[in-house]
Short mmCIF file of C-alpha atoms in Angstrom, two decimals:
data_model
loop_
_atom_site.label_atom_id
_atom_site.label_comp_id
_atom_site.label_asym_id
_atom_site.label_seq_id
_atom_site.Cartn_x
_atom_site.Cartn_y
_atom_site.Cartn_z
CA UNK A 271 6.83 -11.95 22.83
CA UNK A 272 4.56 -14.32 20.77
CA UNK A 273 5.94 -17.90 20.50
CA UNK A 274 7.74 -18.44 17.65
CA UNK A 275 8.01 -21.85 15.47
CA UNK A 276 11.52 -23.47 15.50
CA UNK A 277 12.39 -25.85 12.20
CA UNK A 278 15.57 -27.74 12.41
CA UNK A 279 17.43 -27.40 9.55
CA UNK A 280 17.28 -31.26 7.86
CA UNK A 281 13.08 -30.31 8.34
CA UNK A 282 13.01 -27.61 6.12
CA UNK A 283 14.63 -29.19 3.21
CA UNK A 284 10.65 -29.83 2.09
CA UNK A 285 9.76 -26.38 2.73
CA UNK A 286 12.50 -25.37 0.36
CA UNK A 287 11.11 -27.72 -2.50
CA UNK A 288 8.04 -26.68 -2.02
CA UNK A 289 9.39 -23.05 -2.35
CA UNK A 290 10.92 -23.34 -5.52
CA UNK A 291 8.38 -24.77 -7.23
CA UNK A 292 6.45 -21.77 -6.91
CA UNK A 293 9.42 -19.38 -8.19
CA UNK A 294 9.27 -17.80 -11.34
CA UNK A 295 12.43 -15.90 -13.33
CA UNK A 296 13.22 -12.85 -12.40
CA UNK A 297 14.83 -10.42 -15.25
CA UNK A 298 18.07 -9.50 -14.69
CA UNK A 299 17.87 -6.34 -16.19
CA UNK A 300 15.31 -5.08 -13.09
CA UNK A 301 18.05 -6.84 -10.45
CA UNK A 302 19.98 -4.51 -8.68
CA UNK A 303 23.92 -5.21 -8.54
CA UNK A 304 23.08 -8.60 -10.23
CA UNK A 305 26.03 -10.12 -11.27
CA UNK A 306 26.86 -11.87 -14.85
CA UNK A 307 28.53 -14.99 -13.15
CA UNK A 308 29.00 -16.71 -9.98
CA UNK A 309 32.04 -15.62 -8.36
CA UNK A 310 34.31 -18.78 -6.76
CA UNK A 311 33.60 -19.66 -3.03
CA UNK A 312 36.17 -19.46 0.01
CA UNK A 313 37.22 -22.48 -0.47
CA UNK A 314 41.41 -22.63 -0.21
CA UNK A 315 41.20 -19.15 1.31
CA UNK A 316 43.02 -18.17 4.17
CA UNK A 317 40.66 -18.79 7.18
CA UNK A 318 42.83 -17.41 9.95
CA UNK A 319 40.44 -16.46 12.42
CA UNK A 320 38.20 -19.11 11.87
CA UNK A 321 36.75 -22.16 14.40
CA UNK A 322 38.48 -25.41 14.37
CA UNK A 323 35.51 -28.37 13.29
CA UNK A 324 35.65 -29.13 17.23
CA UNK A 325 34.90 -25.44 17.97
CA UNK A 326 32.17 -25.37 15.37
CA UNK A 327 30.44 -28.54 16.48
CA UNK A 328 30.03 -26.67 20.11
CA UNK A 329 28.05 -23.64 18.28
CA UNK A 330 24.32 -23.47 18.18
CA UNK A 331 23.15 -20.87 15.40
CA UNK A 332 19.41 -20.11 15.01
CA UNK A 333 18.42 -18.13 11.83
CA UNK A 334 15.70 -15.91 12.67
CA UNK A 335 14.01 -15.90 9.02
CA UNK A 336 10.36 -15.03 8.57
CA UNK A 337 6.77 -15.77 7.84
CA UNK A 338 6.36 -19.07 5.88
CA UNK A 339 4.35 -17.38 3.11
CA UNK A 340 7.32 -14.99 2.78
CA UNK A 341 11.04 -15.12 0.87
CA UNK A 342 12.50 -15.00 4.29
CA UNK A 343 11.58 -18.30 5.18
CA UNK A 344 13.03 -20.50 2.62
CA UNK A 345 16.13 -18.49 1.98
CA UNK A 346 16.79 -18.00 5.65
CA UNK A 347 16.53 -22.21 6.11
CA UNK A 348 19.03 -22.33 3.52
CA UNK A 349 21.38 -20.66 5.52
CA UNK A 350 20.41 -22.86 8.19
CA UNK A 351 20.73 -25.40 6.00
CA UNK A 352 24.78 -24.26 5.06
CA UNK A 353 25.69 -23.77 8.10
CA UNK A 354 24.44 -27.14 9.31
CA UNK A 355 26.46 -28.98 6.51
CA UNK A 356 29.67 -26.28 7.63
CA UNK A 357 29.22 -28.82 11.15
CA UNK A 358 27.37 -26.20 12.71
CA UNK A 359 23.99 -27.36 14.98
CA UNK A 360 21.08 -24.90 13.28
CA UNK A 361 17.73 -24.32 13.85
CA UNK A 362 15.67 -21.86 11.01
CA UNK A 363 13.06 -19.91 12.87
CA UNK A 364 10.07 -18.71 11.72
CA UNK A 365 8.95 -15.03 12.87
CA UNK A 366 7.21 -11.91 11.57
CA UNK A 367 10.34 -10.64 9.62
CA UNK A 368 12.79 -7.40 9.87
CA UNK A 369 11.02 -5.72 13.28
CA UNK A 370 10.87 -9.30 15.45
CA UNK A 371 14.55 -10.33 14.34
CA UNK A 372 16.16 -6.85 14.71
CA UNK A 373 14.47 -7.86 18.58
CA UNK A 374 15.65 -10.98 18.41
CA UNK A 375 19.47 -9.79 17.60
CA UNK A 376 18.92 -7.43 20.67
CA UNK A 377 17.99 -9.67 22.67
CA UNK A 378 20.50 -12.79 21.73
CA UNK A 379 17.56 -14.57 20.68
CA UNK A 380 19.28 -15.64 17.47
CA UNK A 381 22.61 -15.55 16.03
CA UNK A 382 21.96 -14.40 12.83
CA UNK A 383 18.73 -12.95 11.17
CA UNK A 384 16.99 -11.19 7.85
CA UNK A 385 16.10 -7.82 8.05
CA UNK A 386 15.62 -4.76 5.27
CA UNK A 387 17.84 -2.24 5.91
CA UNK A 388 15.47 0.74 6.09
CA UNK A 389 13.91 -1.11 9.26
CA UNK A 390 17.68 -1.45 10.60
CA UNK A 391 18.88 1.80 10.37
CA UNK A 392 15.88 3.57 11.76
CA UNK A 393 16.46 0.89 14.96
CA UNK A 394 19.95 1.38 14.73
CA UNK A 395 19.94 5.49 14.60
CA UNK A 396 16.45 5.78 16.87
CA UNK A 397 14.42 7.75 13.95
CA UNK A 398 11.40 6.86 12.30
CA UNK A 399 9.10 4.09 13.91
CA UNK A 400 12.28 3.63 16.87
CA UNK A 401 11.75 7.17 17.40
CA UNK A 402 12.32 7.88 21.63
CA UNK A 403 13.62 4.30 21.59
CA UNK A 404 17.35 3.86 22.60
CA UNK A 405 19.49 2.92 19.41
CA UNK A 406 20.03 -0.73 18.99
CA UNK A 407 24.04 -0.05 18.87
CA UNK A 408 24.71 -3.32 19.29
CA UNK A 409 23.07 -4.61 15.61
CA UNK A 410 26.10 -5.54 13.31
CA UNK A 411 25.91 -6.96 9.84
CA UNK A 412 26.93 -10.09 7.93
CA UNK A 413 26.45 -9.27 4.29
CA UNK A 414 23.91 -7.87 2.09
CA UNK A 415 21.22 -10.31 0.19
CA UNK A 416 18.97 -9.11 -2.53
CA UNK A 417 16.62 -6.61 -2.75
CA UNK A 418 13.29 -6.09 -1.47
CA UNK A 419 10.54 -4.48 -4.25
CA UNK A 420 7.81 -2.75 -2.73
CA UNK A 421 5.09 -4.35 -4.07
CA UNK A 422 1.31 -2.26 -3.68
CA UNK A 423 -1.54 -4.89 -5.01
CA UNK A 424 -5.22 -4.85 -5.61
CA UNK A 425 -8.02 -6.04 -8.04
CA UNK A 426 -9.41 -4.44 -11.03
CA UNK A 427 -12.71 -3.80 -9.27
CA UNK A 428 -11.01 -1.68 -6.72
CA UNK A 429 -10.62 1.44 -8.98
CA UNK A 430 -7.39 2.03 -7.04
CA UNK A 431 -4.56 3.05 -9.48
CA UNK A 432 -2.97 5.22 -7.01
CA UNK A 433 -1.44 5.31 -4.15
CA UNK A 434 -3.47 8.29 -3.18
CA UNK A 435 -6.44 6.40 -4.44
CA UNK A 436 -5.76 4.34 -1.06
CA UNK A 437 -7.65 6.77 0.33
CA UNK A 438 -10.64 6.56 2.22
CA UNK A 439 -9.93 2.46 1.63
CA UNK A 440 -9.25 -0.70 3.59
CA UNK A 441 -5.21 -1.27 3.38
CA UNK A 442 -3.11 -3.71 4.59
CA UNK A 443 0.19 -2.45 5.63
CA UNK A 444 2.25 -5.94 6.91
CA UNK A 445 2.15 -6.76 10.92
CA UNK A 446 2.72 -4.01 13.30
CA UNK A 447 6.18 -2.68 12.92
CA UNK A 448 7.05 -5.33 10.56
CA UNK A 449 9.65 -4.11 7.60
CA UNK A 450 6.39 -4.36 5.23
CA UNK A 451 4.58 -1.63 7.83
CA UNK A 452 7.76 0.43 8.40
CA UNK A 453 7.66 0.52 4.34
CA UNK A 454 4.55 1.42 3.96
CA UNK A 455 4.28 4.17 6.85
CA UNK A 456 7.00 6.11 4.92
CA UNK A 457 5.29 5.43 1.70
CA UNK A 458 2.20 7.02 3.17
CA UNK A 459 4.26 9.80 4.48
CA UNK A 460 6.03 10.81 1.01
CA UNK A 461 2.78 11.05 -0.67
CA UNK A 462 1.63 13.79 2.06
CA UNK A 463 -0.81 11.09 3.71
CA UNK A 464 -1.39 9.15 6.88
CA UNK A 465 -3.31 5.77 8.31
CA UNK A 466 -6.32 8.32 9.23
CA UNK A 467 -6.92 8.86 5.37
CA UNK A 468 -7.75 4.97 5.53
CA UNK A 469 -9.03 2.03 7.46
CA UNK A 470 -5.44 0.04 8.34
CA UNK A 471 -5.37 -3.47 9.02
CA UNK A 472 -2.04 -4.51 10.67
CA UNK A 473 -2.00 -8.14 8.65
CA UNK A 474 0.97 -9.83 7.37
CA UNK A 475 0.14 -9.83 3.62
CA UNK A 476 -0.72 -13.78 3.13
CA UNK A 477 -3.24 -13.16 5.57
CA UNK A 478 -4.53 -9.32 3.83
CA UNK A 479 -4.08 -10.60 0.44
CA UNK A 480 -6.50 -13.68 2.07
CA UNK A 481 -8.95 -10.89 3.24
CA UNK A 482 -8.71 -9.15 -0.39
CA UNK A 483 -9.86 -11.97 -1.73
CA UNK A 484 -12.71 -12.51 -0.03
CA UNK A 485 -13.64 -8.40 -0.62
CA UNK A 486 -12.45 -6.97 3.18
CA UNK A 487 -9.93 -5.44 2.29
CA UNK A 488 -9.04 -2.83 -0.84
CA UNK A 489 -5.33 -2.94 -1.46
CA UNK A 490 -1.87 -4.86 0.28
CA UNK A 491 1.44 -3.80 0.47
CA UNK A 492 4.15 -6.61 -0.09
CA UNK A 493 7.37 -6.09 0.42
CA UNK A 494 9.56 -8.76 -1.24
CA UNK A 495 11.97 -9.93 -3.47
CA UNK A 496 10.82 -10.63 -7.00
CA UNK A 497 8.78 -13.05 -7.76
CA UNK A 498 7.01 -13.01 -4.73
CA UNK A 499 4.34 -17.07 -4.47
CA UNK A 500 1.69 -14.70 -2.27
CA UNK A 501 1.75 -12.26 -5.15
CA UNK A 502 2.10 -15.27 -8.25
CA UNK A 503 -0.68 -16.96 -6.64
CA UNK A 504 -3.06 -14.06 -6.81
CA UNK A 505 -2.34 -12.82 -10.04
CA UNK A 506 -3.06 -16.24 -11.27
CA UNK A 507 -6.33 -16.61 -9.63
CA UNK A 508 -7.46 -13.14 -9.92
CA UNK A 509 -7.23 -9.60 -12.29
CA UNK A 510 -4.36 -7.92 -10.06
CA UNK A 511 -3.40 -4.84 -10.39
CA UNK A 512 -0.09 -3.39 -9.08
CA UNK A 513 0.00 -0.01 -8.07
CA UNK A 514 2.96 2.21 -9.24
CA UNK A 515 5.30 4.14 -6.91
CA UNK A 516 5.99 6.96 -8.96
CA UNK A 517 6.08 10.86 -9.44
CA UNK A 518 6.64 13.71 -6.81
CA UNK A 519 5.74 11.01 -3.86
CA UNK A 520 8.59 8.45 -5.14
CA UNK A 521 11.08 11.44 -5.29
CA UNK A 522 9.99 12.72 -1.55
CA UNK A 523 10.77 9.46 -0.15
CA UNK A 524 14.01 8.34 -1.58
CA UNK A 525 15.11 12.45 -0.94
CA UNK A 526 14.46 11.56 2.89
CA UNK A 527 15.25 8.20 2.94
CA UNK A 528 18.30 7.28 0.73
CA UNK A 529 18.21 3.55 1.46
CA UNK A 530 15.36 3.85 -1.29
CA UNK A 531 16.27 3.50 -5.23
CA UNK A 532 13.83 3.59 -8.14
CA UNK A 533 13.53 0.93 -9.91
CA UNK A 534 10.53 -1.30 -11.58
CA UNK A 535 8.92 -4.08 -11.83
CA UNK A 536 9.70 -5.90 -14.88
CA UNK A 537 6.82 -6.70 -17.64
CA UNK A 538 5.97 -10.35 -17.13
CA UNK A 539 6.73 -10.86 -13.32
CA UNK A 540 2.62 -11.60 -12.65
CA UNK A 541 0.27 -10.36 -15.08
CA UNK A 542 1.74 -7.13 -15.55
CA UNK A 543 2.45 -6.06 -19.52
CA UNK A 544 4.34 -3.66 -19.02
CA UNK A 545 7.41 -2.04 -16.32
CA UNK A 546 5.38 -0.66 -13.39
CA UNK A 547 7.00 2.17 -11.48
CA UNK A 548 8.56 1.09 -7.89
CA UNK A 549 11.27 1.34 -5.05
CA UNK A 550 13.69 -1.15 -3.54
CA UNK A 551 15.58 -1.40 -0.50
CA UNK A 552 18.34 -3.87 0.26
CA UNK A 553 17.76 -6.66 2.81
CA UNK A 554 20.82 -7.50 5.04
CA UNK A 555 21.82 -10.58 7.07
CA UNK A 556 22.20 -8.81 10.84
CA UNK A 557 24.85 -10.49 13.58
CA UNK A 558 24.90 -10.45 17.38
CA UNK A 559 27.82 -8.17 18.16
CA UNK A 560 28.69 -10.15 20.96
CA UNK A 561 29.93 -12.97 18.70
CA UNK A 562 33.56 -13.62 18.38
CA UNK A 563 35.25 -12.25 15.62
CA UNK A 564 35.91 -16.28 15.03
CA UNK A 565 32.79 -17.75 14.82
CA UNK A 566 31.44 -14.38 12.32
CA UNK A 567 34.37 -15.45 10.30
CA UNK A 568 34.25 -18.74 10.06
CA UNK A 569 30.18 -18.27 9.47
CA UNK A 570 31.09 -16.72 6.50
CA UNK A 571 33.47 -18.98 5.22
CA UNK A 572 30.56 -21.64 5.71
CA UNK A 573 27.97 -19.80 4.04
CA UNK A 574 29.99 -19.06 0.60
CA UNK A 575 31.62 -22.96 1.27
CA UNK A 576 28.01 -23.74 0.28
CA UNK A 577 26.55 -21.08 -1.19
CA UNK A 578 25.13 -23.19 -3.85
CA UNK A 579 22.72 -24.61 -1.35
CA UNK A 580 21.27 -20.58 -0.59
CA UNK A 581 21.40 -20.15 -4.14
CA UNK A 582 19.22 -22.90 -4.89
CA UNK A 583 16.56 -21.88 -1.88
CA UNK A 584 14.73 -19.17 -4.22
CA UNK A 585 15.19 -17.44 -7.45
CA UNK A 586 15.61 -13.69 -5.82
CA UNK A 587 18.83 -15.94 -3.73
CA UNK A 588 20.23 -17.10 -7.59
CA UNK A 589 20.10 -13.59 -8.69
CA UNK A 590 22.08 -11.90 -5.86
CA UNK A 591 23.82 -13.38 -3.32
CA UNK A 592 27.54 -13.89 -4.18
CA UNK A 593 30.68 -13.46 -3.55
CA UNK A 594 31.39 -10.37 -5.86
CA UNK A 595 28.28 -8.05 -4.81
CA UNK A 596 30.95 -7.23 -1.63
CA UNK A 597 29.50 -4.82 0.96
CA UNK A 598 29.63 -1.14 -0.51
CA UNK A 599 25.72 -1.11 0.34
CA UNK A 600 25.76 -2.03 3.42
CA UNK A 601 25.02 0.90 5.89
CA UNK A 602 25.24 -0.73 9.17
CA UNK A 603 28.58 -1.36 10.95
CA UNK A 604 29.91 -4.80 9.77
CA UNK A 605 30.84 -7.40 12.66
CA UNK A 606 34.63 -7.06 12.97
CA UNK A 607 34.74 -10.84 12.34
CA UNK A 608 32.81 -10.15 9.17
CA UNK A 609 34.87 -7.18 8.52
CA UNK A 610 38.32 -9.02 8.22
CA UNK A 611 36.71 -11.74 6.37
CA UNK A 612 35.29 -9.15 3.94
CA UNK A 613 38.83 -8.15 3.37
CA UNK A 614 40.50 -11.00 3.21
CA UNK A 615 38.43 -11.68 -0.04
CA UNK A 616 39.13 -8.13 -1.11
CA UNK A 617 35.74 -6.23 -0.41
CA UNK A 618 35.61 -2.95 1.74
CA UNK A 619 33.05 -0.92 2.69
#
């Protein structure tokens, strides 16, 4: 496994300044399950179950997060961040997103970790890219977070409008069996293509979108919440173009894979003037199973204890994650720690 960069949690407090000075708003209208209001925290709540501050101040969590150029990174250090000021010792890590922290779950290499759900449930079942792989039974989840917009961009100059105009083209599809590559396998797959109709290179998309720039590569997918700084920056710098998901192909994938929704991009996110035609999938915060149902508890009551901190990390964070968006979405098993907390605040699956 490739080594991995550890930031404590006081550290990243920068990186989440930085972070938020690049977000833009993000339309409500286009948010899925966005609620009008904030709902109240845990606090006063009955926290049977929970760790005593002694217990807690014995637990190390690391957040396995994602790429720095990503929405991972700073949302996922403000989880570190809550849990740290719960009296938990944290440390935000920073990896290649959903396929490296589903591995790190597995392999108790973090507590708790990011991933999109699509990428979870094919690990979890064995199908897709886990296919011959045994299941990873032993993923659990947390809660859900916000959702992830497939993003496909390119430049004017391209002539790509399609995504069978990808064709024949240099693409980059995210980091080998990164959430961004699972997406855009199956995105190649519902529009009756493969990665032989085109030259892939297995880049995350900071570093493809990089490569666009400087003409060696055609078109990136980006798999993000909304507004995504990679994506911002370009369509400041440059005439972007963002390809629609749309038509028969759309309809193929979500028919297969019903963690998919239609949805679009708002007008007015980056350069676009008008809605542009696209899929979502939820992201999900995953859990070693082996924690006790204690600690998953009283994690919880931490995070929504000072959930103002998350909410502050990033724009797509604002938007989504509270309280009242419960767990009905959630397809993975819930820890039974998180399960009973879940309930306790009056949220089943």
């Amino acid at each position: 496994m490739k080594h991995m960069k550890r930031i404590t949690a006081s550290a990243l407090a920068l990186c989440l300044t930085l972070a938020l000075a690049g977000c833009g708003s993000s339309p409500a209208s286009s948010t899925p399950s966005a609620p009008a209001s904030s709902a109240p925290a845990a606090s006063g709540s009955d926290v049977t179950g929970g760790l005593t501050e002694a217990e807690r101040a014995k637990e190390f969590v690391t957040v396995a997060t994602g790429p720095t150029s990503g929405i991972y990174f700073p949302i996922g250090g403000a989880f570190s961040t809550a849990l740290g000021d719960w009296g938990y010792a944290t440390s935000a890590q920073a990896t290649a997103a959903s396929g490296e922290n589903i591995q790190l779950i597995q392999e108790s290499g973090a507590e708790i970790a990011i991933a999109m759900q699509d990428s979870v449930m094919q690990a979890y079942e064995g199908f897709g890219a886990y296919e011959g792989k045994e299941p990873a039974s032993n993923l659990r989840a947390l809660m859900r977070l916000w959702p992830n917009y497939v993003q496909l961009v390119t430049t004017a100059n391209t002539g790509i409008r399609t995504v069978e105009d990808l064709k024949g083209r240099r693409v980059g599809v995210g980091a080998a069996n990164s959430g961004v590559e699972l997406n855009a396998r199956m995105i190649f797959e519902a529009y009756g293509m493969s990665y032989d109709d085109c030259t892939v290179d297995y880049l995350a998309y900071g570093e493809a979108i990089d490569n666009m720039k400087n003409g060696q590569c055609d078109a990136v997918f980006v798999t993000s919440g909304l507004p995504n700084a990679t994506v911002t920056e370009l369509a400041t710098s440059y005439d972007m173009v963002i390809v629609p998901i749309d038509g028969a192909g759309r309809d193929a994938l979500i028919a297969k894979y019903p963690f998919y929704a239609a949805t679009t991009i708002p007008a007015d996110t980056y350069n676009n003037k008008e809605d542009v035609e696209d899929v979502f999938v939820y992201n999900i915060m995953l859990v070693r199973s082996d924690l006790s149902d204690a600690m998953v508890y009283d994690m919880l009551t931490g995070i929504f204890e000072n959930i103002s901190t998350i909410q502050a990390s990033h724009n797509a964070a604002n938007k989504n994650i509270y309280l009242d968006v419960g767990v009905s979405d959630i397809q993975l098993p819930l820890h039974p720690g998180a399960e009973k907390w879940w309930a306790d605040h009056g949220f089943t699956k």
